[in-house]
């Protein structure tokens, strides 16, 4: 029988970061020592106080269907958080919550895009944007990073390249600061340039702020706070996975114009239906507590970031001002090999890293510095030794 599938969906590839993690876990299960630098989550546990709220809520029977797009208390907690942390006012009908930022983003692309609509993605970009855009019928348009990506004080986005890529079909641009995988944090002047460009060309800005609490060298700024005129074409994406060590709980949210959020909420009602009630209660509690809940964990991450930078001295990497990644430039070690091939060899040597190809920038490796200090330093030594062996060849 001839097998017919959706061309769109058949063209997607599995998330390379999740695939790498599974491979690393598989090897570790056979007893092989693996330094896993491929993880996209902090190694901290969810705060006990958050867990307690969920358990209590379960005992109180919050086990039934809830409101699509998030119950009122959760959306009120998101609104209060956006006001408190970001200086942004959103009414609760301008907020939609769902099963992780990943699902919310997917629904935002489905809600905004028609077939062939183009979405600009300054590279390096998070792995799922491209496939989600494609699944929604859109066309992902990567914008190569400037050479200054690895400079101490250079810009992280090629604004000329960005403007040149705008066509009559351009509908949106996705920004992600603090950035996965590069760790850059966009500053005021970069945000002003982005805002001017979006206003001039009347395109949506989707701002993925999921690493907001992990901005170490300069404060995280939301683009809408820098440019309030963008309001009618701006959608903020955030979630509790990274900032509250709640990756497995699956809570994310979007804030934006009510007409767009109504569409996203409709999609939620026809897909996941709702966030489980006991998880909503825990998320409401965490959001109300805010960044203080994780202050010491985030300080630990900053220590590891500094250790990583010191250990990699002499190597080239993007300024790791935020998130928990170092994006290491290994072009001089490639000698005709792709970074995809190098990451395969590294895996055989017991080191899991994500190749830059996954983020639209070959020649780089993403290293997550979420390992405990000793493991981190031992693993980095191994990475350096491994790369230097290529230098000599
Ligand atoms: C940039 C970025 N956006 C969104 C997500 C998705 O987060 P969530 O766990 O809320 O789906 C991730 C997760 O790795 C991410 O790195």
Tab-separated table of C-alpha atoms and ligand atoms in Angstrom:
chain	number	residue	atom	x	y	z
A	1	UNK	CA	0.000	0.000	0.000
A	2	UNK	CA	1.302	3.410	-0.900
A	3	UNK	CA	1.886	5.324	2.332
A	4	UNK	CA	0.680	8.898	2.173
A	5	UNK	CA	1.648	11.308	4.877
A	6	UNK	CA	1.422	15.040	5.343
A	7	UNK	CA	4.363	16.539	3.401
A	8	UNK	CA	4.682	19.206	6.042
A	9	UNK	CA	4.937	16.844	8.966
A	10	UNK	CA	7.033	14.272	7.114
A	11	UNK	CA	9.572	17.042	6.423
A	12	UNK	CA	10.210	17.618	10.136
A	13	UNK	CA	13.162	16.163	12.005
A	14	UNK	CA	13.107	15.069	15.641
A	15	UNK	CA	14.458	17.578	18.170
A	16	UNK	CA	18.237	17.053	17.972
A	17	UNK	CA	18.791	18.075	21.585
A	18	UNK	CA	16.252	15.552	22.884
A	19	UNK	CA	17.721	12.874	20.593
A	20	UNK	CA	21.243	13.587	21.885
A	21	UNK	CA	20.089	13.408	25.459
A	22	UNK	CA	18.442	10.054	24.856
A	23	UNK	CA	21.634	8.764	23.237
A	24	UNK	CA	23.716	10.013	26.191
A	25	UNK	CA	21.284	8.401	28.666
A	26	UNK	CA	21.369	5.143	26.677
A	27	UNK	CA	25.174	5.023	26.763
A	28	UNK	CA	25.244	5.925	30.455
A	29	UNK	CA	22.797	3.049	31.130
A	30	UNK	CA	25.349	0.607	29.639
A	31	UNK	CA	27.807	1.740	32.286
A	32	UNK	CA	29.816	4.090	30.054
A	33	UNK	CA	30.977	7.293	31.716
A	34	UNK	CA	29.348	10.225	29.895
A	35	UNK	CA	29.915	13.897	30.557
A	36	UNK	CA	26.538	15.192	29.502
A	37	UNK	CA	26.965	18.759	28.272
A	38	UNK	CA	23.923	18.429	26.025
A	39	UNK	CA	21.228	18.986	28.615
A	40	UNK	CA	18.742	21.814	28.333
A	41	UNK	CA	17.785	21.967	31.972
A	42	UNK	CA	19.409	22.949	35.238
A	43	UNK	CA	20.383	20.048	37.506
A	44	UNK	CA	18.453	21.581	40.420
A	45	UNK	CA	15.296	20.071	41.841
A	46	UNK	CA	12.032	21.997	41.842
A	47	UNK	CA	11.831	23.933	45.158
A	48	UNK	CA	10.255	21.817	47.889
A	49	UNK	CA	7.685	24.519	48.655
A	50	UNK	CA	6.358	24.275	45.071
A	51	UNK	CA	6.164	20.478	45.300
A	52	UNK	CA	4.215	20.790	48.560
A	53	UNK	CA	1.616	23.052	46.932
A	54	UNK	CA	1.077	20.478	44.158
A	55	UNK	CA	0.706	17.599	46.639
A	56	UNK	CA	-1.724	19.573	48.758
A	57	UNK	CA	-3.697	20.535	45.680
A	58	UNK	CA	-3.923	16.895	44.561
A	59	UNK	CA	-5.185	15.932	48.008
A	60	UNK	CA	-7.821	18.640	47.735
A	61	UNK	CA	-9.022	16.990	44.548
A	62	UNK	CA	-7.737	19.328	41.820
A	63	UNK	CA	-7.759	16.444	39.396
A	64	UNK	CA	-10.476	17.428	36.926
A	65	UNK	CA	-10.547	19.374	33.667
A	66	UNK	CA	-9.713	23.030	34.075
A	67	UNK	CA	-9.997	26.168	31.945
A	68	UNK	CA	-8.344	26.148	28.510
A	69	UNK	CA	-5.526	28.657	28.366
A	70	UNK	CA	-5.140	28.706	32.136
A	71	UNK	CA	-7.433	29.394	35.090
A	72	UNK	CA	-7.921	32.917	36.411
A	73	UNK	CA	-5.557	32.601	39.433
A	74	UNK	CA	-2.705	31.394	37.200
A	75	UNK	CA	-3.243	34.155	34.640
A	76	UNK	CA	-3.459	36.714	37.453
A	77	UNK	CA	-0.131	35.433	38.792
A	78	UNK	CA	1.399	35.758	35.303
A	79	UNK	CA	0.032	39.320	34.971
A	80	UNK	CA	1.457	40.250	38.394
A	81	UNK	CA	4.822	38.719	37.461
A	82	UNK	CA	4.983	40.623	34.166
A	83	UNK	CA	4.242	43.869	36.009
A	84	UNK	CA	6.721	43.168	38.823
A	85	UNK	CA	9.660	41.754	36.847
A	86	UNK	CA	9.232	43.381	33.445
A	87	UNK	CA	7.254	46.581	34.028
A	88	UNK	CA	4.610	45.324	31.574
A	89	UNK	CA	0.879	45.597	32.040
A	90	UNK	CA	-1.229	42.814	30.543
A	91	UNK	CA	-4.887	42.147	31.312
A	92	UNK	CA	-5.662	38.527	32.082
A	93	UNK	CA	-7.511	38.081	28.776
A	94	UNK	CA	-4.247	38.992	27.041
A	95	UNK	CA	-2.512	35.986	28.638
A	96	UNK	CA	-2.732	32.317	27.612
A	97	UNK	CA	-1.076	29.478	29.509
A	98	UNK	CA	-0.319	26.041	28.118
A	99	UNK	CA	1.785	22.902	28.296
A	100	UNK	CA	5.244	24.476	28.292
A	101	UNK	CA	6.589	27.387	26.278
A	102	UNK	CA	7.163	24.889	23.464
A	103	UNK	CA	3.463	24.141	23.025
A	104	UNK	CA	2.474	27.793	23.395
A	105	UNK	CA	5.012	28.804	20.741
A	106	UNK	CA	3.680	26.138	18.395
A	107	UNK	CA	0.165	27.502	18.811
A	108	UNK	CA	1.363	31.071	18.314
A	109	UNK	CA	2.932	30.087	14.958
A	110	UNK	CA	-0.271	28.243	13.991
A	111	UNK	CA	-2.315	31.302	14.924
A	112	UNK	CA	-0.168	33.855	13.058
A	113	UNK	CA	0.984	32.123	9.891
A	114	UNK	CA	-0.599	31.358	6.553
A	115	UNK	CA	1.015	29.054	3.986
A	116	UNK	CA	4.300	30.497	2.749
A	117	UNK	CA	4.541	33.260	5.368
A	118	UNK	CA	8.142	33.932	6.306
A	119	UNK	CA	9.538	34.138	9.827
A	120	UNK	CA	12.957	35.647	10.448
A	121	UNK	CA	15.197	33.728	12.814
A	122	UNK	CA	18.443	35.404	13.850
A	123	UNK	CA	20.902	32.526	14.239
A	124	UNK	CA	21.879	30.865	16.423
A	125	UNK	CA	18.254	30.025	17.188
A	126	UNK	CA	16.535	27.434	19.344
A	127	UNK	CA	16.114	24.111	17.563
A	128	UNK	CA	12.311	23.868	17.619
A	129	UNK	CA	11.470	27.215	15.980
A	130	UNK	CA	12.283	25.991	12.463
A	131	UNK	CA	10.261	22.793	12.613
A	132	UNK	CA	7.322	24.436	14.369
A	133	UNK	CA	7.212	27.174	11.720
A	134	UNK	CA	7.335	24.559	8.980
A	135	UNK	CA	4.594	22.499	10.627
A	136	UNK	CA	2.452	25.653	10.716
A	137	UNK	CA	2.935	26.120	6.960
A	138	UNK	CA	5.445	28.943	7.287
A	139	UNK	CA	8.972	29.346	6.001
A	140	UNK	CA	11.807	29.806	8.491
A	141	UNK	CA	14.346	32.368	7.237
A	142	UNK	CA	17.607	32.067	9.183
A	143	UNK	CA	19.748	35.187	9.488
A	144	UNK	CA	23.444	34.413	9.868
A	145	UNK	CA	25.052	35.932	12.962
A	146	UNK	CA	27.612	38.714	12.591
A	147	UNK	CA	31.309	37.950	13.110
A	148	UNK	CA	30.970	40.014	16.300
A	149	UNK	CA	28.991	37.167	17.921
A	150	UNK	CA	32.210	36.060	19.607
A	151	UNK	CA	33.594	39.564	20.207
A	152	UNK	CA	33.685	40.903	23.761
A	153	UNK	CA	31.473	43.893	23.033
A	154	UNK	CA	30.029	43.239	19.565
A	155	UNK	CA	26.399	42.937	18.542
A	156	UNK	CA	24.802	39.503	18.484
A	157	UNK	CA	22.462	40.144	15.539
A	158	UNK	CA	23.304	41.252	11.995
A	159	UNK	CA	20.710	44.026	11.661
A	160	UNK	CA	21.604	44.789	8.030
A	161	UNK	CA	21.236	41.122	7.135
A	162	UNK	CA	17.933	41.064	8.969
A	163	UNK	CA	16.534	44.019	7.060
A	164	UNK	CA	17.792	42.656	3.740
A	165	UNK	CA	15.886	39.414	4.390
A	166	UNK	CA	12.532	41.173	4.775
A	167	UNK	CA	10.124	40.510	1.883
A	168	UNK	CA	6.433	41.050	1.230
A	169	UNK	CA	5.849	37.614	2.846
A	170	UNK	CA	7.656	38.389	6.110
A	171	UNK	CA	5.221	38.104	8.988
A	172	UNK	CA	7.316	37.789	12.102
A	173	UNK	CA	10.698	37.720	13.734
A	174	UNK	CA	11.571	35.514	16.685
A	175	UNK	CA	14.029	36.809	19.240
A	176	UNK	CA	15.358	34.853	22.176
A	177	UNK	CA	17.259	36.657	24.897
A	178	UNK	CA	18.986	35.396	27.016
A	179	UNK	CA	19.804	33.164	24.093
A	180	UNK	CA	19.886	29.421	23.702
A	181	UNK	CA	22.475	28.363	22.519
A	182	UNK	CA	24.821	31.359	22.541
A	183	UNK	CA	24.068	32.831	25.981
A	184	UNK	CA	23.935	36.387	24.619
A	185	UNK	CA	21.658	38.905	26.305
A	186	UNK	CA	20.377	41.674	24.046
A	187	UNK	CA	21.129	45.185	25.305
A	188	UNK	CA	18.998	48.320	25.086
A	189	UNK	CA	20.440	49.553	21.795
A	190	UNK	CA	20.030	46.181	20.073
A	191	UNK	CA	16.424	46.014	21.276
A	192	UNK	CA	15.788	49.547	20.017
A	193	UNK	CA	17.086	48.555	16.578
A	194	UNK	CA	14.860	45.479	16.524
A	195	UNK	CA	11.830	47.521	17.561
A	196	UNK	CA	12.479	50.142	14.867
A	197	UNK	CA	12.744	47.428	12.237
A	198	UNK	CA	9.539	45.677	13.338
A	199	UNK	CA	7.608	48.964	13.443
A	200	UNK	CA	8.912	50.066	10.041
A	201	UNK	CA	8.007	46.770	8.348
A	202	UNK	CA	4.874	46.065	10.441
A	203	UNK	CA	5.888	42.554	11.437
A	204	UNK	CA	5.155	40.591	14.584
A	205	UNK	CA	7.869	40.174	17.178
A	206	UNK	CA	7.760	36.943	19.152
A	207	UNK	CA	10.068	37.340	22.135
A	208	UNK	CA	11.063	34.105	23.862
A	209	UNK	CA	12.168	35.158	27.347
A	210	UNK	CA	12.341	31.734	28.964
A	211	UNK	CA	15.893	32.258	30.306
A	212	UNK	CA	14.984	35.635	31.790
A	213	UNK	CA	16.148	34.832	35.345
A	214	UNK	CA	19.519	33.698	34.015
A	215	UNK	CA	20.912	37.051	32.907
A	216	UNK	CA	24.227	37.450	34.684
A	217	UNK	CA	26.221	40.296	33.177
A	218	UNK	CA	23.427	42.677	32.280
A	219	UNK	CA	19.776	42.774	33.249
A	220	UNK	CA	17.225	41.093	31.030
A	221	UNK	CA	15.086	43.685	29.234
A	222	UNK	CA	11.815	42.864	27.571
A	223	UNK	CA	11.552	44.424	24.124
A	224	UNK	CA	8.056	45.745	24.884
A	225	UNK	CA	9.352	47.632	27.933
A	226	UNK	CA	11.964	49.257	25.693
A	227	UNK	CA	9.418	50.079	22.979
A	228	UNK	CA	5.782	50.275	24.204
A	229	UNK	CA	4.594	51.314	20.674
A	230	UNK	CA	5.142	47.685	19.625
A	231	UNK	CA	2.243	46.540	21.781
A	232	UNK	CA	-0.156	45.518	18.982
A	233	UNK	CA	2.484	43.390	17.216
A	234	UNK	CA	4.343	41.876	20.153
A	235	UNK	CA	3.940	38.446	21.760
A	236	UNK	CA	5.941	37.544	24.830
A	237	UNK	CA	6.696	33.883	25.518
A	238	UNK	CA	7.889	32.595	28.858
A	239	UNK	CA	7.490	29.600	31.144
A	240	UNK	CA	8.508	28.057	34.421
A	241	UNK	CA	10.833	25.342	33.082
A	242	UNK	CA	14.161	27.103	33.382
A	243	UNK	CA	13.664	29.851	35.972
A	244	UNK	CA	11.993	27.601	38.545
A	245	UNK	CA	13.639	24.249	37.672
A	246	UNK	CA	10.225	22.947	36.557
A	247	UNK	CA	11.030	21.459	33.134
A	248	UNK	CA	8.939	18.322	33.656
A	249	UNK	CA	5.890	20.187	34.955
A	250	UNK	CA	5.205	21.704	31.515
A	251	UNK	CA	3.929	25.222	32.150
A	252	UNK	CA	4.415	28.052	29.684
A	253	UNK	CA	2.558	31.189	28.739
A	254	UNK	CA	2.148	33.878	26.105
A	255	UNK	CA	1.107	37.503	26.567
A	256	UNK	CA	0.006	39.644	23.650
A	257	UNK	CA	-2.915	41.338	21.911
A	258	UNK	CA	-6.282	39.838	22.884
A	259	UNK	CA	-7.293	38.907	19.305
A	260	UNK	CA	-4.123	36.826	18.859
A	261	UNK	CA	-4.395	35.304	22.337
A	262	UNK	CA	-8.034	34.304	21.668
A	263	UNK	CA	-6.821	32.241	18.696
A	264	UNK	CA	-4.111	30.583	20.785
A	265	UNK	CA	-6.641	29.822	23.523
A	266	UNK	CA	-8.962	28.207	20.933
A	267	UNK	CA	-6.117	25.977	19.811
A	268	UNK	CA	-5.419	25.030	23.429
A	269	UNK	CA	-9.083	24.063	23.815
A	270	UNK	CA	-8.816	21.701	20.837
A	271	UNK	CA	-5.450	20.172	21.748
A	272	UNK	CA	-4.229	19.864	25.327
A	273	UNK	CA	-7.512	21.206	26.829
A	274	UNK	CA	-5.913	22.498	30.020
A	275	UNK	CA	-2.937	22.462	32.334
A	276	UNK	CA	-3.627	19.934	35.136
A	277	UNK	CA	-5.156	21.825	38.071
A	278	UNK	CA	-2.604	20.744	40.685
A	279	UNK	CA	0.191	21.894	38.400
A	280	UNK	CA	-1.559	25.229	37.881
A	281	UNK	CA	-1.699	25.707	41.649
A	282	UNK	CA	2.016	24.978	42.020
A	283	UNK	CA	2.863	27.284	39.102
A	284	UNK	CA	0.703	30.069	40.550
A	285	UNK	CA	2.598	29.747	43.828
A	286	UNK	CA	6.030	29.749	42.126
A	287	UNK	CA	5.209	32.795	39.985
A	288	UNK	CA	3.971	34.665	43.048
A	289	UNK	CA	7.208	33.917	44.919
A	290	UNK	CA	9.259	35.058	41.931
A	291	UNK	CA	12.963	34.909	41.304
A	292	UNK	CA	13.894	34.804	45.019
A	293	UNK	CA	12.731	31.204	45.103
A	294	UNK	CA	15.711	30.231	42.954
A	295	UNK	CA	18.233	32.899	43.941
A	296	UNK	CA	20.839	30.528	45.360
A	297	UNK	CA	20.498	28.039	42.486
A	298	UNK	CA	20.970	30.848	39.993
A	299	UNK	CA	24.026	32.114	41.892
A	300	UNK	CA	25.450	28.579	41.624
A	301	UNK	CA	24.866	28.624	37.873
A	302	UNK	CA	26.719	31.918	37.681
A	303	UNK	CA	29.659	30.358	39.561
A	304	UNK	CA	29.717	27.499	37.066
A	305	UNK	CA	29.530	29.968	34.199
A	306	UNK	CA	32.637	31.727	35.505
A	307	UNK	CA	34.440	28.417	36.038
A	308	UNK	CA	33.579	27.402	32.482
A	309	UNK	CA	34.834	30.660	31.009
A	310	UNK	CA	38.075	30.344	32.971
A	311	UNK	CA	38.523	26.700	31.938
A	312	UNK	CA	37.990	27.619	28.279
A	313	UNK	CA	40.410	30.517	28.298
A	314	UNK	CA	42.248	30.682	24.988
A	315	UNK	CA	39.231	29.303	23.123
A	316	UNK	CA	36.763	31.433	21.213
A	317	UNK	CA	33.125	31.518	22.295
A	318	UNK	CA	30.107	33.796	22.219
A	319	UNK	CA	29.797	36.037	25.313
A	320	UNK	CA	27.945	33.787	27.760
A	321	UNK	CA	26.075	36.588	29.532
A	322	UNK	CA	22.983	34.541	30.241
A	323	UNK	CA	21.088	31.223	30.005
A	324	UNK	CA	23.393	28.296	30.899
A	325	UNK	CA	25.289	27.581	27.714
A	326	UNK	CA	28.636	28.338	26.161
A	327	UNK	CA	28.674	28.346	22.367
A	328	UNK	CA	32.196	27.285	21.542
A	329	UNK	CA	33.764	28.212	18.212
A	330	UNK	CA	35.603	25.089	17.031
A	331	UNK	CA	36.107	26.040	13.387
A	332	UNK	CA	39.874	25.911	13.708
A	333	UNK	CA	39.649	22.274	14.869
A	334	UNK	CA	37.253	21.075	12.169
A	335	UNK	CA	39.858	20.454	9.438
A	336	UNK	CA	37.224	19.496	6.883
A	337	UNK	CA	34.956	17.715	9.372
A	338	UNK	CA	31.506	19.041	10.188
A	339	UNK	CA	30.675	19.836	13.798
A	340	UNK	CA	27.964	17.212	13.461
A	341	UNK	CA	30.720	14.641	12.827
A	342	UNK	CA	32.859	16.058	15.645
A	343	UNK	CA	29.985	15.816	18.103
A	344	UNK	CA	29.573	12.146	17.071
A	345	UNK	CA	33.244	11.496	17.821
A	346	UNK	CA	32.912	13.350	21.117
A	347	UNK	CA	29.968	11.134	22.066
A	348	UNK	CA	32.103	8.044	21.371
A	349	UNK	CA	34.731	9.573	23.650
A	350	UNK	CA	32.136	9.972	26.430
A	351	UNK	CA	31.187	13.639	25.940
A	352	UNK	CA	27.731	14.777	24.839
A	353	UNK	CA	27.518	18.251	23.283
A	354	UNK	CA	25.113	19.723	20.732
A	355	UNK	CA	26.588	20.624	17.327
A	356	UNK	CA	25.974	24.140	15.984
A	357	UNK	CA	24.126	22.713	12.971
A	358	UNK	CA	21.125	22.239	15.275
A	359	UNK	CA	21.013	25.995	15.824
A	360	UNK	CA	21.758	27.106	12.262
A	361	UNK	CA	25.433	27.876	12.947
A	362	UNK	CA	27.823	25.055	11.998
A	363	UNK	CA	31.361	25.312	13.364
A	364	UNK	CA	30.226	25.712	16.984
A	365	UNK	CA	29.412	23.323	19.827
A	366	UNK	CA	26.917	24.090	22.575
A	367	UNK	CA	28.091	23.194	26.046
A	368	UNK	CA	25.599	23.317	28.939
A	369	UNK	CA	27.404	24.188	32.158
A	370	UNK	CA	24.709	22.689	34.392
A	371	UNK	CA	26.959	19.969	35.801
A	372	UNK	CA	28.253	19.933	39.376
A	373	UNK	CA	31.596	21.712	39.723
A	374	UNK	CA	33.998	18.743	39.711
A	375	UNK	CA	32.186	16.965	36.911
A	376	UNK	CA	32.101	20.215	34.946
A	377	UNK	CA	35.836	20.823	35.256
A	378	UNK	CA	36.783	17.213	34.521
A	379	UNK	CA	34.499	17.180	31.476
A	380	UNK	CA	35.824	20.475	30.133
A	381	UNK	CA	39.394	19.177	30.436
A	382	UNK	CA	38.365	16.201	28.346
A	383	UNK	CA	36.709	18.428	25.723
A	384	UNK	CA	39.856	20.579	25.455
A	385	UNK	CA	42.147	17.567	25.129
A	386	UNK	CA	39.876	16.090	22.492
A	387	UNK	CA	39.808	19.280	20.414
A	388	UNK	CA	43.559	19.874	20.701
A	389	UNK	CA	44.226	16.472	19.237
A	390	UNK	CA	42.615	17.790	16.012
A	391	UNK	CA	44.735	20.924	16.096
A	392	UNK	CA	47.831	18.829	15.612
A	393	UNK	CA	46.452	16.779	12.728
B	1	LIG	C1	14.783	29.060	23.928
B	1	LIG	C2	13.795	28.085	24.444
B	1	LIG	N1	12.495	28.359	24.294
B	1	LIG	C3	11.552	27.506	24.741
B	1	LIG	C4	11.897	26.331	25.358
B	1	LIG	C5	10.791	25.403	25.788
B	1	LIG	O1	10.577	25.415	27.138
B	1	LIG	P1	9.405	24.595	27.814
B	1	LIG	O2	10.047	23.596	28.694
B	1	LIG	O3	8.613	25.618	28.608
B	1	LIG	O4	8.574	23.997	26.757
B	1	LIG	C6	13.242	25.999	25.528
B	1	LIG	C7	13.625	24.711	26.138
B	1	LIG	O5	14.719	24.224	26.021
B	1	LIG	C8	14.221	26.906	25.063
B	1	LIG	O6	15.523	26.641	25.203
